[in-house]
PDB file of C-alpha atoms in Angstrom:
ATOM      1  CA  UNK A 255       0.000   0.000   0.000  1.00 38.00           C
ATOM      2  CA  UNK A 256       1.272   3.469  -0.719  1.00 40.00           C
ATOM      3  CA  UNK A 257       3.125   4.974   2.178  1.00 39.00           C
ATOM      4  CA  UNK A 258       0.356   7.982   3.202  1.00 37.00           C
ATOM      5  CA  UNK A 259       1.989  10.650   5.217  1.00 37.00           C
ATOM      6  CA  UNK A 260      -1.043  12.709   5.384  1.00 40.00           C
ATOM      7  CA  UNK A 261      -4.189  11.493   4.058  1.00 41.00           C
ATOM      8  CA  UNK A 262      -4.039  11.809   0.796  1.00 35.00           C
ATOM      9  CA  UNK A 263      -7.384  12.246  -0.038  1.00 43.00           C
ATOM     10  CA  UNK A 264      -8.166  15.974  -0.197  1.00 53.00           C
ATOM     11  CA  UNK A 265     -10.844  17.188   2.101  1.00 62.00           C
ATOM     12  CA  UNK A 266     -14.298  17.257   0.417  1.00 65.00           C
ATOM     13  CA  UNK A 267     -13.901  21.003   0.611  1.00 61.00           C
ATOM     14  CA  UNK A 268     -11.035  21.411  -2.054  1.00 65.00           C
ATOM     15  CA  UNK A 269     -12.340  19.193  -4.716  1.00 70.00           C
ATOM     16  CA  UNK A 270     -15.597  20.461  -4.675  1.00 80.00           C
ATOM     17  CA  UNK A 271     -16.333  23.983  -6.416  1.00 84.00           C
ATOM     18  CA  UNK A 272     -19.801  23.867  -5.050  1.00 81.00           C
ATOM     19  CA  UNK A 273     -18.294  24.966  -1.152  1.00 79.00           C
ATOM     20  CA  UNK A 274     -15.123  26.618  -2.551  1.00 82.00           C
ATOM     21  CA  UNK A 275     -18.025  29.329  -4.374  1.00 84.00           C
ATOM     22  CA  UNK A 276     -19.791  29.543  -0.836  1.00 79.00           C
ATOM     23  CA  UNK A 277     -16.547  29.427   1.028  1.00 80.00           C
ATOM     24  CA  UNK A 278     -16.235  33.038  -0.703  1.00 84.00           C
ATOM     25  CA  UNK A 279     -19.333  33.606  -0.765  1.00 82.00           C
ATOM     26  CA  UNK A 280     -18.869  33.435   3.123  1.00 73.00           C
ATOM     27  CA  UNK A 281     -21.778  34.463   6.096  1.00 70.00           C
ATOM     28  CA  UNK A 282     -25.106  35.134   5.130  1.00 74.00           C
ATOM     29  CA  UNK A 283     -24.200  38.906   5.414  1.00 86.00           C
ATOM     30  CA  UNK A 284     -22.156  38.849   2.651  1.00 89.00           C
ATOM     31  CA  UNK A 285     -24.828  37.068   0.754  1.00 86.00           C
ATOM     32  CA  UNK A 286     -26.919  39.869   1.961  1.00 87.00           C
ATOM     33  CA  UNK A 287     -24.299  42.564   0.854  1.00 93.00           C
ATOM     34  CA  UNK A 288     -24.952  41.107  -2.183  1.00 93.00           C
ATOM     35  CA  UNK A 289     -28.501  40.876  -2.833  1.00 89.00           C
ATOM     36  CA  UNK A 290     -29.212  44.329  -1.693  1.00 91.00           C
ATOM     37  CA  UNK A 291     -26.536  46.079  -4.133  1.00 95.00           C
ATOM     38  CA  UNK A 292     -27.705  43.935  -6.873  1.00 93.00           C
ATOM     39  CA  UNK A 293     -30.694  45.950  -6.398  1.00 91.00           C
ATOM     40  CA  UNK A 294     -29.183  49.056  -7.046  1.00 93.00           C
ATOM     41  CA  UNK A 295     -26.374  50.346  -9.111  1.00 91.00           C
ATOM     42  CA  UNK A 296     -24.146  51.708  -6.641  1.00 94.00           C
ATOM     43  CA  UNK A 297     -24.892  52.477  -2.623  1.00 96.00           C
ATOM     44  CA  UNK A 298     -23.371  54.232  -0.136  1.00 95.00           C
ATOM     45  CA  UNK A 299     -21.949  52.886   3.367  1.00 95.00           C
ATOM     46  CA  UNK A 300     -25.326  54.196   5.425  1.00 93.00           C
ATOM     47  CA  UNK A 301     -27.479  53.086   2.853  1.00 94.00           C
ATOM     48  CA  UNK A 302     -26.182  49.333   3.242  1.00 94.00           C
ATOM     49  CA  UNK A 303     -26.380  49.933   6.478  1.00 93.00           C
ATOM     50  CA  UNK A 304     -29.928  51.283   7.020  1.00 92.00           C
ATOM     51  CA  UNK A 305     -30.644  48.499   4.652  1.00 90.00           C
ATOM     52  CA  UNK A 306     -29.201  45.702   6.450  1.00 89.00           C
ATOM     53  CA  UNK A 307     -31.087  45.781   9.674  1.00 84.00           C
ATOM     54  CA  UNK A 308     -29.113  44.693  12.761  1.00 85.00           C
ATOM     55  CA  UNK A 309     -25.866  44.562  11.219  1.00 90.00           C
ATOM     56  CA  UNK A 310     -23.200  45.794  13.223  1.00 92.00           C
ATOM     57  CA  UNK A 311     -20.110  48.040  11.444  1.00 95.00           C
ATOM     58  CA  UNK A 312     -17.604  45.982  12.101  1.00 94.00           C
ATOM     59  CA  UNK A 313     -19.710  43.248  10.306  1.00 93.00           C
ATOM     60  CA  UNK A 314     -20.691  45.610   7.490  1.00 95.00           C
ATOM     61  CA  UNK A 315     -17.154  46.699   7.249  1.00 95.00           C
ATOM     62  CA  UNK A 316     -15.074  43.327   6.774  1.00 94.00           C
ATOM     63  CA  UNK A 317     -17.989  42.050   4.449  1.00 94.00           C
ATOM     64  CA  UNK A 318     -17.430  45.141   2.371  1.00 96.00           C
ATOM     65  CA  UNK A 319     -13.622  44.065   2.431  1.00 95.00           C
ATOM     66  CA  UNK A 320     -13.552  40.639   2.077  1.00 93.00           C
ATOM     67  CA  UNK A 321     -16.258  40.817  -1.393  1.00 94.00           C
ATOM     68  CA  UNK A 322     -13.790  43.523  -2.726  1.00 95.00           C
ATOM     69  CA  UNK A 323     -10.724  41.049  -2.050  1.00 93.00           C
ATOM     70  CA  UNK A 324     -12.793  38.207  -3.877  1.00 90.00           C
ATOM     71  CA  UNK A 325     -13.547  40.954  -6.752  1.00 92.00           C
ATOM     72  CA  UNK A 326     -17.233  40.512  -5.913  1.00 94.00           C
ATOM     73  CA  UNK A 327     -18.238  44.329  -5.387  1.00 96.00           C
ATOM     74  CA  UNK A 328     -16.222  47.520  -6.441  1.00 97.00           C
ATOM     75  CA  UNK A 329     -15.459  50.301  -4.187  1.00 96.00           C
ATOM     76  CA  UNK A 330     -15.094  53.948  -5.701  1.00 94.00           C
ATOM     77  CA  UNK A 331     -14.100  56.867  -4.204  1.00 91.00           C
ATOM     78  CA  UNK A 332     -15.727  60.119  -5.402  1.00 86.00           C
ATOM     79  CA  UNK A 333     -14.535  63.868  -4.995  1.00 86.00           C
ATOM     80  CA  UNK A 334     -17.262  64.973  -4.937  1.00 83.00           C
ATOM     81  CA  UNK A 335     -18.540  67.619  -1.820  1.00 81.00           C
ATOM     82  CA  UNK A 336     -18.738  65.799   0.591  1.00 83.00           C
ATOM     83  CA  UNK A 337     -16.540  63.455  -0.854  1.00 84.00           C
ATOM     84  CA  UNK A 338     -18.160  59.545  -0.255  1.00 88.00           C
ATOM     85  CA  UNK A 339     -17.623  56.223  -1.304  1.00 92.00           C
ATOM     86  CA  UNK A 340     -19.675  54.117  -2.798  1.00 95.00           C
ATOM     87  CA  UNK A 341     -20.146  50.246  -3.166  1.00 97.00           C
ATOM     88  CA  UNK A 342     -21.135  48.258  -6.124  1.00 97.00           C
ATOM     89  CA  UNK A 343     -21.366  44.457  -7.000  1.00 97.00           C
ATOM     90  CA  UNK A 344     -18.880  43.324 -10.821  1.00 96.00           C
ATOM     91  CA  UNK A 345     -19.834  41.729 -13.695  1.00 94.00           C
ATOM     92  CA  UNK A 346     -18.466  38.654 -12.095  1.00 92.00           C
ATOM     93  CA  UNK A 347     -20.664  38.801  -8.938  1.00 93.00           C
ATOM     94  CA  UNK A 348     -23.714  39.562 -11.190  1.00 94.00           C
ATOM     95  CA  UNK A 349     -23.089  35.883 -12.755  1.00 92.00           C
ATOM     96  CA  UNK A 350     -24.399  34.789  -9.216  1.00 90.00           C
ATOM     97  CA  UNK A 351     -27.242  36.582  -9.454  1.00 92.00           C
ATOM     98  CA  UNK A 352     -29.274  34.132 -11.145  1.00 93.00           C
ATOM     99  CA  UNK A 353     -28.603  31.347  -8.445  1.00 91.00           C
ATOM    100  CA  UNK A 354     -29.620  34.024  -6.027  1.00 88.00           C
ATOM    101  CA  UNK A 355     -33.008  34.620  -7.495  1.00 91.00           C
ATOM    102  CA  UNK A 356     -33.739  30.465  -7.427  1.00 91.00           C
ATOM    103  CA  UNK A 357     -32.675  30.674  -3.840  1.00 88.00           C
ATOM    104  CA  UNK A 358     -34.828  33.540  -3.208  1.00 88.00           C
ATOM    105  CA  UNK A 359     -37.764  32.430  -4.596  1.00 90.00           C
ATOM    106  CA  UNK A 360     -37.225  28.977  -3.000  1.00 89.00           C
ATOM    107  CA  UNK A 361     -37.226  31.195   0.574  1.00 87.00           C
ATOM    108  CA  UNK A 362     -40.522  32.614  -0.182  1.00 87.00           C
ATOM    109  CA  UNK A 363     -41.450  28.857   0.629  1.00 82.00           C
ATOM    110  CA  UNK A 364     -40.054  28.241   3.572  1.00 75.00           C
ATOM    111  CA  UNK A 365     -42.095  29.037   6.891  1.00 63.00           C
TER     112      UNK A 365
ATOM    113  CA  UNK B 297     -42.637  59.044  18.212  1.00 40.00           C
ATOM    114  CA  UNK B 298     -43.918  55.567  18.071  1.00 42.00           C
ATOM    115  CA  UNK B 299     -43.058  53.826  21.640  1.00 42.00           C
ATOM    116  CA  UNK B 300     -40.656  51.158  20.905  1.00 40.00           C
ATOM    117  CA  UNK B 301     -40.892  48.209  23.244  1.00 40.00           C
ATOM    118  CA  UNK B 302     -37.898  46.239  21.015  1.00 43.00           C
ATOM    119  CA  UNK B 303     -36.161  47.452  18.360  1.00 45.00           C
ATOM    120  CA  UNK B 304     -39.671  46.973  15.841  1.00 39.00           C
ATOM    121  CA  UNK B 305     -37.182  46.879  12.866  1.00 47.00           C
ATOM    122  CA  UNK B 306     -36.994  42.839  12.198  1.00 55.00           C
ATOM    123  CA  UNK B 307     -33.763  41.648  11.749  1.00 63.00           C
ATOM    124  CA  UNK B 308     -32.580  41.308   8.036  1.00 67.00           C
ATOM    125  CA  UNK B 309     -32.813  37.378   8.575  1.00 63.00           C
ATOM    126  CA  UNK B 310     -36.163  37.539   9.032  1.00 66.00           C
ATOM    127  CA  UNK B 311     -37.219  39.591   6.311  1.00 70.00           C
ATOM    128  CA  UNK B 312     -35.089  38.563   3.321  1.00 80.00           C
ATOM    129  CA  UNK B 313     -35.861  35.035   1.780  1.00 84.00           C
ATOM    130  CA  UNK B 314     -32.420  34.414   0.426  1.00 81.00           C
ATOM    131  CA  UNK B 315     -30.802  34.520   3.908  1.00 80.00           C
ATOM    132  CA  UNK B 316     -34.143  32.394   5.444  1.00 82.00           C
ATOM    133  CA  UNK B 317     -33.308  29.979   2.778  1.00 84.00           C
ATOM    134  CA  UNK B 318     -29.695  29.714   3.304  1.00 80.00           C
ATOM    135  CA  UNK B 319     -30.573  29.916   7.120  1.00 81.00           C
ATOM    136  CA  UNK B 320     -31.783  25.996   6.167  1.00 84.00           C
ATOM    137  CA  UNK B 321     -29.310  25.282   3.643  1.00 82.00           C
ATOM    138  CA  UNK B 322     -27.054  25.706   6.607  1.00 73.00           C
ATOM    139  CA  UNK B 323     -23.487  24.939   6.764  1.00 70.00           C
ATOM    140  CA  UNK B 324     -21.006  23.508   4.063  1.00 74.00           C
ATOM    141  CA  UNK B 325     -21.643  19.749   4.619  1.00 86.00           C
ATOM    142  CA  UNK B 326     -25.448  19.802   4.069  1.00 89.00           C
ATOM    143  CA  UNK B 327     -25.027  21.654   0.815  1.00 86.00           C
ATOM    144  CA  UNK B 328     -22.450  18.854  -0.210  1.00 87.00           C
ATOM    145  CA  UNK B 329     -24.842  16.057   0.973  1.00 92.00           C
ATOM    146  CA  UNK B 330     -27.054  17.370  -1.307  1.00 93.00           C
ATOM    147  CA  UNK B 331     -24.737  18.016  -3.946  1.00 89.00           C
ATOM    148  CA  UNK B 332     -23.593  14.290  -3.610  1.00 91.00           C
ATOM    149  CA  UNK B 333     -27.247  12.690  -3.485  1.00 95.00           C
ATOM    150  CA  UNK B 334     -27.894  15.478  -6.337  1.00 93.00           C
ATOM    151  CA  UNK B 335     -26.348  12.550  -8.741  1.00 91.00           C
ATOM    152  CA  UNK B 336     -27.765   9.539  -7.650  1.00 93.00           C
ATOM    153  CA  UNK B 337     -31.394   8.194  -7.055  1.00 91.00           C
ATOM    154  CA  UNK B 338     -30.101   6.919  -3.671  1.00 94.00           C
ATOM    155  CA  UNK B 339     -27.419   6.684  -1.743  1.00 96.00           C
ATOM    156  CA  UNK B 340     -26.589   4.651   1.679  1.00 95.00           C
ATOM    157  CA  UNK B 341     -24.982   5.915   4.963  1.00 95.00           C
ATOM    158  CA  UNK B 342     -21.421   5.043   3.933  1.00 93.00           C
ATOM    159  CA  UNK B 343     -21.293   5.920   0.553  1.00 94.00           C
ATOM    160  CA  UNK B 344     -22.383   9.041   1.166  1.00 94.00           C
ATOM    161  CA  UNK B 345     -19.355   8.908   3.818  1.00 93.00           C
ATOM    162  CA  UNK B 346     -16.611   7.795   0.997  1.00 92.00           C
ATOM    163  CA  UNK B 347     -17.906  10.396  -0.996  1.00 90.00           C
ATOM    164  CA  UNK B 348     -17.344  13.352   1.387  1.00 89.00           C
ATOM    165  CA  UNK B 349     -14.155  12.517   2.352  1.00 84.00           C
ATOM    166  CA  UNK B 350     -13.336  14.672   5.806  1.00 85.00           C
ATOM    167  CA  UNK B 351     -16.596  14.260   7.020  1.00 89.00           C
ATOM    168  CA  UNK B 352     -16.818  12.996  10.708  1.00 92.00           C
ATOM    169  CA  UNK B 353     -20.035  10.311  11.502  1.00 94.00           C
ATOM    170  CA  UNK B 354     -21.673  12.830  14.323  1.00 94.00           C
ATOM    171  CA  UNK B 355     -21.630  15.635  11.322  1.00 92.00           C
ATOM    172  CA  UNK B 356     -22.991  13.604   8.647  1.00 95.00           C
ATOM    173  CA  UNK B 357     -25.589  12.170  11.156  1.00 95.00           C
ATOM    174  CA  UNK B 358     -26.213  15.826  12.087  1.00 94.00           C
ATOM    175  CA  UNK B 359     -26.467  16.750   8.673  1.00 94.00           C
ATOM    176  CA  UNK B 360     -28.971  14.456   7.218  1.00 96.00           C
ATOM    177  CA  UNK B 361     -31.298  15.179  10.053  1.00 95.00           C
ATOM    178  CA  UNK B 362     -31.302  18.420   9.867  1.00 93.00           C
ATOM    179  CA  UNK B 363     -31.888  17.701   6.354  1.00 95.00           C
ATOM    180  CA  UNK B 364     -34.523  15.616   6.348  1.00 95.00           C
ATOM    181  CA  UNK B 365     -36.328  17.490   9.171  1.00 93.00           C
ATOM    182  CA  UNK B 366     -36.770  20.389   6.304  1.00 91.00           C
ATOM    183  CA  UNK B 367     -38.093  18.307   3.899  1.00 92.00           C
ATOM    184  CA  UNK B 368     -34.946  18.119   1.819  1.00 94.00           C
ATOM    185  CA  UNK B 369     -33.677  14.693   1.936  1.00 97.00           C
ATOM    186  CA  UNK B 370     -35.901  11.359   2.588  1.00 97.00           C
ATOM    187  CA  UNK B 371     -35.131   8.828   4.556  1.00 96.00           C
ATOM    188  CA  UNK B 372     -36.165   5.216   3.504  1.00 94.00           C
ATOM    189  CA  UNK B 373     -35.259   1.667   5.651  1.00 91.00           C
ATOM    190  CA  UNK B 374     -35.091  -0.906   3.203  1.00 87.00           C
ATOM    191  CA  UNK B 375     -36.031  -4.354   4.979  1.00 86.00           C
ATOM    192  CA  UNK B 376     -33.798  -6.631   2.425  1.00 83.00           C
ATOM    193  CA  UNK B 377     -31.097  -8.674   3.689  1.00 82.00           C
ATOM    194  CA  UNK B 378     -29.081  -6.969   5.199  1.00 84.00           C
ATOM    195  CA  UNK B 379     -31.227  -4.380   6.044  1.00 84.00           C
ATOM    196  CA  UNK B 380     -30.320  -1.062   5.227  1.00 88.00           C
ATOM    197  CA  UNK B 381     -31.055   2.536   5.013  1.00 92.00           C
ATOM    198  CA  UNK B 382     -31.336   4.816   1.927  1.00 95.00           C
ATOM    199  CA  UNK B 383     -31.469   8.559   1.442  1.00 97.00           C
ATOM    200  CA  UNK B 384     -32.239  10.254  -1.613  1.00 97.00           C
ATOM    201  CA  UNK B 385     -33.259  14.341  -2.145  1.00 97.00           C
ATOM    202  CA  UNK B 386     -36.807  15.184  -2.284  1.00 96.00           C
ATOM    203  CA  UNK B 387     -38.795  17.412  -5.391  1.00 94.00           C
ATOM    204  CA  UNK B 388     -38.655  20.330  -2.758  1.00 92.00           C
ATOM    205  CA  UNK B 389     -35.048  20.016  -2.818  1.00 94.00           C
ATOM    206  CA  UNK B 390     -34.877  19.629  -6.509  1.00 94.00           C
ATOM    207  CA  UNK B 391     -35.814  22.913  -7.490  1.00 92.00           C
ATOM    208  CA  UNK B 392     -32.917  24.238  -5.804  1.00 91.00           C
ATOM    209  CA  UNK B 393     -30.857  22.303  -8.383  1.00 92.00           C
ATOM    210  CA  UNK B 394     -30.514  24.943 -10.853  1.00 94.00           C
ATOM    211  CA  UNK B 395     -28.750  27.483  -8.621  1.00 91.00           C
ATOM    212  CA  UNK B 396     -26.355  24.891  -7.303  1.00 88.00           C
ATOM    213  CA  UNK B 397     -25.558  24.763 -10.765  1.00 91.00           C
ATOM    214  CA  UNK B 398     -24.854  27.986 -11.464  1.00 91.00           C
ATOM    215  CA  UNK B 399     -23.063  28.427  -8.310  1.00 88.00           C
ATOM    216  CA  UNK B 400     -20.703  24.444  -9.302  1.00 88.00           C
ATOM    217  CA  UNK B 401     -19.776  26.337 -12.405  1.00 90.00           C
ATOM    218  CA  UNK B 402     -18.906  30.067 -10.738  1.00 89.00           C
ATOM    219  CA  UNK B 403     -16.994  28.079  -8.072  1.00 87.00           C
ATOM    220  CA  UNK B 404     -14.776  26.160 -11.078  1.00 87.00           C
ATOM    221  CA  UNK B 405     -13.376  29.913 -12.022  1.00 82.00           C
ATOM    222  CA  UNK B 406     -12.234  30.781  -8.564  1.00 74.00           C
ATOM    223  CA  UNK B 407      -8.536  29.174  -8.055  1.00 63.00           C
TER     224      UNK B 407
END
């Protein structure tokens, strides 16, 4: 038998692209991110917030991160007076979107 | 100003189907359970352990009840000899096919 330092057989998680996607796809607040700037075409930091009741900053704030590290939303500065930032979901988070409305709908459903 | 026992704003959970949904979906393994039984009529106790390999036997156990509790997964004892058990995804869980789809083939792209 061949000598197995570790066990060779990857974890369920790495083969399968099914939990790597909802690995980034992370918490259901980032799933909520999500689905509320898919919604719009760009929002501001108080709008997500007011949006997303009982989410705390720090929550709102490393969400906001973590889908800009994944290149899941955009973040743009503007100069504008008062200068603000706002937040909005890529092309490549919008191919999600589709998956999201099954899900949603299947929701509806659920007591 | 409207007297405000609690804060009257629901939580997001409550309100927004996708997270309600997910909220059932629950964790990684139960989305793999049903990715696995996805691709077979039926599938017993220990294949669906070879097939999710890093799984422990209180998770899975965990998993499939939680599972079948919502209607997702069935649960059928098969009186042959030996006797055995058999799980297989219901037409509830079916119709959430289509997004795991979408989200199998977004999660291929992301290295």
């Amino acid at each position: 038998m061949k000598e197995q330092t570790k066990s060779m057989k990857p974890y369920y998680y790495e083969k399968c692209p099914v939990i790597r996607a909802l690995d980034i796809l992370g918490g259901k607040w980032r799933l909520a991110i999500i689905w509320e700037l898919s919604r719009y075409d760009s929002m501001r930091y108080n709008e997500l917030k007011r949006h997303l009741s009982g989410i705390t900053n720090i929550m709102l704030t490393r969400s906001l991160q973590a889908l800009e590290q994944h290149d899941l939303i955009t973040r743009n500065e503007l100069c504008q007076i008062p200068p603000h930032v706002e937040y909005a979901i890529t092309e490549r988070c919008k191919s999600l979107l589709p998956a999201l409305e099954i899900i949603n709908e299947w929701g509806k459903l659920e007591k």
